[in-house]
Short mmCIF file of C-alpha atoms and ligand atoms in Angstrom, two decimals:
data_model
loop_
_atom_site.label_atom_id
_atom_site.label_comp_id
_atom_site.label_asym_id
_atom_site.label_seq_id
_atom_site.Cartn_x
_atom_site.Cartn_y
_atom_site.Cartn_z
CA UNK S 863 15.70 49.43 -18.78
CA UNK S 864 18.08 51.61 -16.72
CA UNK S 865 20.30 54.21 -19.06
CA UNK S 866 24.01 53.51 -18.58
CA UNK S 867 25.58 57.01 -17.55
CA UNK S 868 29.05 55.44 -15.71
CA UNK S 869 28.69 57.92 -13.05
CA UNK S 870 27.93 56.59 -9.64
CA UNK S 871 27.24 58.08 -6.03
CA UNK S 872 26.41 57.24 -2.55
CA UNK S 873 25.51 58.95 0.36
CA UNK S 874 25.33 57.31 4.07
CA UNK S 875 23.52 58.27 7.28
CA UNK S 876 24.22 57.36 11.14
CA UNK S 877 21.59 59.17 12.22
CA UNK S 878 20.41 62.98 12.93
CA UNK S 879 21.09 64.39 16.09
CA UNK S 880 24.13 64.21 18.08
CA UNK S 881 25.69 65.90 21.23
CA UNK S 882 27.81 68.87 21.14
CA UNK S 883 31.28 68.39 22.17
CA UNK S 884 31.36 64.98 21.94
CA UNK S 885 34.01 62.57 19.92
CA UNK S 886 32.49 61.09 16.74
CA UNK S 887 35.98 60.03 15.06
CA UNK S 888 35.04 56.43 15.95
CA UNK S 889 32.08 56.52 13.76
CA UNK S 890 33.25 59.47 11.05
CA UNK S 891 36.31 56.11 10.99
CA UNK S 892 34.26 53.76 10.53
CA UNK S 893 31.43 55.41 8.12
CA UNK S 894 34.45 56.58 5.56
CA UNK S 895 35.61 53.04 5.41
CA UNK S 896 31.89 51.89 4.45
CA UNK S 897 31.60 54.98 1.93
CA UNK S 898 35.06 53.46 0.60
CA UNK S 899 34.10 50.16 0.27
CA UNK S 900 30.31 51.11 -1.06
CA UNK S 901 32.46 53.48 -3.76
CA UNK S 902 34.70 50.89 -4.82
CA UNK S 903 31.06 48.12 -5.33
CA UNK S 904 29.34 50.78 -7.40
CA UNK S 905 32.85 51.70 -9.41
CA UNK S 906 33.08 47.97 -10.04
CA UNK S 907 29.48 47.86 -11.31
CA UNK S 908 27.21 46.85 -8.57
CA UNK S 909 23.61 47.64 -8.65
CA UNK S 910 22.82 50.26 -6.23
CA UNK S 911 20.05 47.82 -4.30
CA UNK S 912 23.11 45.35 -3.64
CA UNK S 913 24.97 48.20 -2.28
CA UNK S 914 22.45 50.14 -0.11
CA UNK S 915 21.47 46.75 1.39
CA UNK S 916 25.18 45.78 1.97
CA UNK S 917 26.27 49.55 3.73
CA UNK S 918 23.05 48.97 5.85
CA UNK S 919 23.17 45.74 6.94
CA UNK S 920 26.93 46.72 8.10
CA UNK S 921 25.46 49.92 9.89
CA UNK S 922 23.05 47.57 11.59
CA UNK S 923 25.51 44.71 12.36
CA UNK S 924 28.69 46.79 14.20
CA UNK S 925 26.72 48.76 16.92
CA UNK S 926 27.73 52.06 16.02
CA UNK S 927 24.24 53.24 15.41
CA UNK S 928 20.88 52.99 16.99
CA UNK S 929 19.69 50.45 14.09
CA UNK S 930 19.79 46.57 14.46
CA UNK S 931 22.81 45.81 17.20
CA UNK S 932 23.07 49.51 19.07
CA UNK S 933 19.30 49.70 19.45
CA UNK S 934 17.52 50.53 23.09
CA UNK S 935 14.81 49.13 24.28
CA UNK S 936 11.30 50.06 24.20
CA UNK S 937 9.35 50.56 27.37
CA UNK S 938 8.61 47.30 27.67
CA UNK S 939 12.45 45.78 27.78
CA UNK S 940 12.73 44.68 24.58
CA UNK S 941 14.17 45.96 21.20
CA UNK S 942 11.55 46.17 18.41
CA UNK S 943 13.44 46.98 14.97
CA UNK S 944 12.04 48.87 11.87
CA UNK S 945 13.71 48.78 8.20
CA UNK S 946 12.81 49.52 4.58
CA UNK S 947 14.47 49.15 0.99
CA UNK S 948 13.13 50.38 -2.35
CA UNK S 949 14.75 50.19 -5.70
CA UNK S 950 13.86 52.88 -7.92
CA UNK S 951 13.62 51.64 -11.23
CA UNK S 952 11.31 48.93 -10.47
CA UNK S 953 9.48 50.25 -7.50
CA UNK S 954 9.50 47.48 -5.71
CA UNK S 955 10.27 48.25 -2.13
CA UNK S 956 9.77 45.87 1.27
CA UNK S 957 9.68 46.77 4.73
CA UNK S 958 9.60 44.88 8.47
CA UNK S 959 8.41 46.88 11.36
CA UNK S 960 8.55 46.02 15.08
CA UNK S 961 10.71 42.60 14.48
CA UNK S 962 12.31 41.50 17.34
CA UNK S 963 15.81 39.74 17.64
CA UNK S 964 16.57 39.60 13.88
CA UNK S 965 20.12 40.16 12.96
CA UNK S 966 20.20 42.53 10.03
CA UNK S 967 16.42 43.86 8.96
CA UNK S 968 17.00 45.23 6.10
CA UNK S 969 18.24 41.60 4.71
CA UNK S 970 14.70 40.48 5.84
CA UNK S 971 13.22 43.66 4.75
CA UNK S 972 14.60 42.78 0.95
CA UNK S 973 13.34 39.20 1.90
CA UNK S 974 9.95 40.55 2.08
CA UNK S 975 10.48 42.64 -1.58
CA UNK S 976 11.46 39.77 -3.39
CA UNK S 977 9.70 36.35 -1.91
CA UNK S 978 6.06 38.38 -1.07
CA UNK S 979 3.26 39.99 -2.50
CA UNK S 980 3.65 42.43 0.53
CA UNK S 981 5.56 45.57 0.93
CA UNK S 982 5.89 45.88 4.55
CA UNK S 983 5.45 42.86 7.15
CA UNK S 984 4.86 43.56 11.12
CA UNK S 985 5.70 42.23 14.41
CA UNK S 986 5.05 38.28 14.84
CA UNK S 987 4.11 37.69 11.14
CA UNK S 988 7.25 39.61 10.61
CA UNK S 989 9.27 37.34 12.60
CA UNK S 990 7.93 33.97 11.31
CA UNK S 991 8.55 34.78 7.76
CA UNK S 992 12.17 35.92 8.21
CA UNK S 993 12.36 32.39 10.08
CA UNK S 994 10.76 30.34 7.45
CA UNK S 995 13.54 32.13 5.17
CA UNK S 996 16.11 31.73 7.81
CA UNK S 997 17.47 34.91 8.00
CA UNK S 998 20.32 35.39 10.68
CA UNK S 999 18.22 35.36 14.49
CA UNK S 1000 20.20 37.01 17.43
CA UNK S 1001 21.16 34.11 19.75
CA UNK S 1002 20.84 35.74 22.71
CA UNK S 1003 19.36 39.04 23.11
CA UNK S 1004 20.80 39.53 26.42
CA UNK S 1005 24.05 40.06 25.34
CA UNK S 1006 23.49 41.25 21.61
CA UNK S 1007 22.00 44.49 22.13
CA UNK S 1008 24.59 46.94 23.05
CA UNK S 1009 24.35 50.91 23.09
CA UNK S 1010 26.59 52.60 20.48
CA UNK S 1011 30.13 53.34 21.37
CA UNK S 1012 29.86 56.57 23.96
CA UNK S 1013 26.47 56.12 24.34
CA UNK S 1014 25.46 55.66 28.23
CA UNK S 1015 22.42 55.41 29.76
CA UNK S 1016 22.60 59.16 31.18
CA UNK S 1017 23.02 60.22 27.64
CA UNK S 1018 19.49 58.60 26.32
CA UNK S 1019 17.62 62.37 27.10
CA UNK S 1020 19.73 64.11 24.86
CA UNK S 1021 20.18 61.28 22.23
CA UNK S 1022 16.70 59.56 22.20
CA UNK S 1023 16.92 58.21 18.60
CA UNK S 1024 18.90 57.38 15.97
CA UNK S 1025 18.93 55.80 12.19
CA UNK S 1026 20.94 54.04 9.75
CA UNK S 1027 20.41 54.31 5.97
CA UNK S 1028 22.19 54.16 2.72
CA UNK S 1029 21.27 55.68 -0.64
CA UNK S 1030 23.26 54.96 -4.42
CA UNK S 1031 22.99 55.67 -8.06
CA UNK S 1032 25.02 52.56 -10.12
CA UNK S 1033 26.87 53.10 -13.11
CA UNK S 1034 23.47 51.54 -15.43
CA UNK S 1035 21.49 54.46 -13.41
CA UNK S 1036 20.04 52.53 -10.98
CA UNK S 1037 18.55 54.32 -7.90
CA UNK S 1038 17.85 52.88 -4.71
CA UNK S 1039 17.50 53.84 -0.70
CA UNK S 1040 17.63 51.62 2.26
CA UNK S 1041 16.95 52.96 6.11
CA UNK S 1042 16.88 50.78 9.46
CA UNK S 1043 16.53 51.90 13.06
CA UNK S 1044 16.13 50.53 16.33
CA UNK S 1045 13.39 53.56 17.19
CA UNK S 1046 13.48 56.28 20.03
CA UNK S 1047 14.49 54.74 23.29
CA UNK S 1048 11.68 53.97 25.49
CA UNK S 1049 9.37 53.90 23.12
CA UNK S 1050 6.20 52.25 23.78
CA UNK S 1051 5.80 49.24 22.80
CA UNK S 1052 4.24 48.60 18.85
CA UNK S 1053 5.38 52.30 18.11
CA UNK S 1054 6.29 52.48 14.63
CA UNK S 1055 8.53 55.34 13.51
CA UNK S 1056 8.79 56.72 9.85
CA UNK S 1057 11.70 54.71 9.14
CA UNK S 1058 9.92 51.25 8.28
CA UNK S 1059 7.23 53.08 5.70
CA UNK S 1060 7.92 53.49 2.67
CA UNK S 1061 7.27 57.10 1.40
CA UNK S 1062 8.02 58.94 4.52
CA UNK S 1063 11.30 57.02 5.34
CA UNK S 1064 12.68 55.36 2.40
CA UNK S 1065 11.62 56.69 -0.92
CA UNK S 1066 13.12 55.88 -4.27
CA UNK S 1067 12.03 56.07 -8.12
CA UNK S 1068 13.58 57.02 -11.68
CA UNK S 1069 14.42 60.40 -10.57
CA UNK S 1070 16.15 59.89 -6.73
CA UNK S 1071 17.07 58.07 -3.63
CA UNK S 1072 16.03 59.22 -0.35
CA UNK S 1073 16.48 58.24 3.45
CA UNK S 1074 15.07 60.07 6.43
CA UNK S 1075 16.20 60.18 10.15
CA UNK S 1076 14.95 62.21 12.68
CA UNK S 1077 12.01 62.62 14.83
CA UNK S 1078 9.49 59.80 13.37
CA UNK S 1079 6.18 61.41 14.12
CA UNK S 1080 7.17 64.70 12.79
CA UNK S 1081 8.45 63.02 9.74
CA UNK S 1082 5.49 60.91 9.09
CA UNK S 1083 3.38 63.67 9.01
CA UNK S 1084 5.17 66.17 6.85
CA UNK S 1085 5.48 63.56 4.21
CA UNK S 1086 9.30 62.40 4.82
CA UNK S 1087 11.09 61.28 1.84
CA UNK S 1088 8.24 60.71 -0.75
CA UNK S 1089 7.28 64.39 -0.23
CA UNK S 1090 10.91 65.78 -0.85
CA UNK S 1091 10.36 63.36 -4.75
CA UNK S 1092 7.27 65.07 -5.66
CA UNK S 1093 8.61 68.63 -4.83
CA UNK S 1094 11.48 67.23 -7.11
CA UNK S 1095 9.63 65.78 -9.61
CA UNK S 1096 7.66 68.57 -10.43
CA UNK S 1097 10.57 71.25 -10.59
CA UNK S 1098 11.78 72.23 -6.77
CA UNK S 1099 15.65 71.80 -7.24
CA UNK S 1100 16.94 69.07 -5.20
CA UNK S 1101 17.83 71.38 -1.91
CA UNK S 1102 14.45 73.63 -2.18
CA UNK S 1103 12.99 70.07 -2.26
CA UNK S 1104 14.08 69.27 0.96
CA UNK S 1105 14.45 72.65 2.81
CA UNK S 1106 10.43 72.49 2.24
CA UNK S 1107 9.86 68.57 3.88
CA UNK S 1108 12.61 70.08 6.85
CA UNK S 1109 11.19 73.16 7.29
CA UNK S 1110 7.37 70.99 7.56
CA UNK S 1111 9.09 68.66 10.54
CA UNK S 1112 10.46 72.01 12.05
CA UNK S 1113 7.13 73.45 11.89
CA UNK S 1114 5.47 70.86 13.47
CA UNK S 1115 7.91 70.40 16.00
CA UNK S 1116 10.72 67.66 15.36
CA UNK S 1117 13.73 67.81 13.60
CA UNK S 1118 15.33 65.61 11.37
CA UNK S 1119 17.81 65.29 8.50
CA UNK S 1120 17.78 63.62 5.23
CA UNK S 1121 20.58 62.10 2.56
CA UNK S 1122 19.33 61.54 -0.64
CA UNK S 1123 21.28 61.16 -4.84
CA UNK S 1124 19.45 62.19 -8.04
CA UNK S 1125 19.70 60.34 -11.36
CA UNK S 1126 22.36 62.95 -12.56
CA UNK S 1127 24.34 61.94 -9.30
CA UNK S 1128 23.65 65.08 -6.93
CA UNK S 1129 24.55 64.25 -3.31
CA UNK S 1130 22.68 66.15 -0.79
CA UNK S 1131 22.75 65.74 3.41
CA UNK S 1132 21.20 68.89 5.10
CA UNK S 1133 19.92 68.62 8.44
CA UNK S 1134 17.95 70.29 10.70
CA UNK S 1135 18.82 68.75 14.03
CA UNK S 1136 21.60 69.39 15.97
CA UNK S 1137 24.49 66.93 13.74
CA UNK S 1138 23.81 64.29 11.46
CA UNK S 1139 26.73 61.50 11.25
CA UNK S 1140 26.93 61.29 7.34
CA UNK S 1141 29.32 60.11 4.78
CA UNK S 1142 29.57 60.51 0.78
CA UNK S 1143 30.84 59.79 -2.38
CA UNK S 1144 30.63 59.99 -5.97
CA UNK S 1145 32.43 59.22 -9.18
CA UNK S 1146 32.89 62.93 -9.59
CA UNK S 1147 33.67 64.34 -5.71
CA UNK S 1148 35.63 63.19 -3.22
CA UNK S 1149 34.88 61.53 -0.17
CA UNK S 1150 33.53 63.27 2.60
CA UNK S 1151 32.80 62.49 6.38
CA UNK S 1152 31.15 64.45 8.84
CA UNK S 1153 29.01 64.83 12.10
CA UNK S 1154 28.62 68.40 12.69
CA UNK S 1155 28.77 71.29 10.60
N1 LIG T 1211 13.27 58.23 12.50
C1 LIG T 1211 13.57 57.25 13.52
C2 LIG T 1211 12.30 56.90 14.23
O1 LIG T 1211 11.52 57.78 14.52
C3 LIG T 1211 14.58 57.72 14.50
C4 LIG T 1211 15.77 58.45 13.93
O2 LIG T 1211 15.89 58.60 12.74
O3 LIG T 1211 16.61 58.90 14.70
O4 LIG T 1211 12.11 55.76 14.55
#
């Protein structure tokens, strides 16, 4: 049974890396009016699944982002799309990797949480159950798919992934993370990044929330989220935590960032890439928006 504490926080993610010099007030706009509206469903009472799922499936829907509408495609042609969600109290979590032409994942990702034995479905088998459940299917993928505002093809080098994800503590103490991406552009097809798996991308139990963007193969293999809740858990402070699981991707060469809320309703966002589009909240603080710095 979750403790009622009345505090609440929430802490957003567009995705680390982002080019120097360039104008991100369209999405710091957009990003503090989702923190807003996120705020104002945990200060009414909202559990913090609800609300992670709800800021993400936004994220994925307005093709700001590299996540469900401003994904690329992989080196095939097509856009293969990779979510997770986990609530923390329960630890039940779901997950869809490589589904094509869906329109918000992380709805279907839930889908798979609550109506399957399963925690994270793939590709075709993906696809059929989100059908049989008739989740929202993008009409025509021709015209759907549309890089994020500012994004042109010249910039894919210096841009070559990005992430959505959401994390919240609600007002009965209820913790829970949600991430969805579209991938790295050009990847090959069937790649699966970190973001999909739960532990490395999406992590969430009694004690946090966490979401990870960044490089996916450097993230996968320095542990990602999960890895940042056992430093936690067993007495790093919530930064030290982190620094460690960022300091592992920088070692191994990637970069990423991370946004993740404790039980106590901590907020932290550090990055190690260059930017990370991020947004937050709390009961307690005030809102802030940022890109850089
Ligand atoms: N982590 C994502 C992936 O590797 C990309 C990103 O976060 O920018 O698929």
């Amino acid at each position: 049974m979750s403790k009622s504490n009345e505090n609440y926080a929430l802490a957003l993610q567009g995705g680390a890396g982002a080019v120097a010099g360039r104008d991100y007030a369209v999405t710091e706009a957009h990003l503090k009016k989702l923190a807003e509206d996120c705020g104002r469903m945990l200060a009414g009472g909202d559990r913090a699944l609800d609300v992670v799922e709800h800021a993400v499936a936004e994220l994925e829907t307005c093709g700001l982002y590299v996540a469900g509408r401003g994904s690329a495609p992989n080196s095939a042609g097509y856009v293969e799309l990779d979510a997770s969600i986990m609530d923390g109290q329960s630890r039940e979590a779901g997950a869809v990797a490589a589904l094509r032409d869906f329109v918000s994942p992380v709805q279907v990702a839930r889908g798979v949480m609550e109506k399957t034995p399963h925690v994270l479905l793939a590709g075709n088998g993906a696809a059929a159950f989100a059908r049989s459940n008739n989740f929202a299917e993008v009409s025509n993928p021709k015209t759907y798919y549309t890089l994020p505002i500012g994004v042109t093809n010249d910039d894919i080098k210096d841009i070559a992934h990005g992430t959505v994800g959401a994390v919240a503590l609600d007002s009965c103490g209820g913790l829970a993370a949600a991430t969805s991406t579209g991938g790295t552009f050009g990847k090959l097809e069937g790649r699966i990044g970190d973001t999909p798996l739960i532990g490395p991308g999406t992590w969430s139990d009694e004690n946090l929330a966490v979401s990870c963007t960044g490089t996916g193969e450097h993230i996968i293999r320095a542990g990602g989220a999960a890895a940042i809740a056992f430093r936690y858990r067993s007495g790093l402070t919530l930064l030290d935590a982190i620094d460690e699981m960022l300091d592992e991707v920088k070692r191994l060469g990637g970069d990423a960032g991370v946004v993740a809320v404790t039980s106590n309703g901590e907020i932290a966002m550090p990055y190690n890439s260059a930017g990370m589009k991020r947004a937050s909240v709390s009961k307690n603080s005030a809102l802030t928006v940022a890109t850089f710095g």
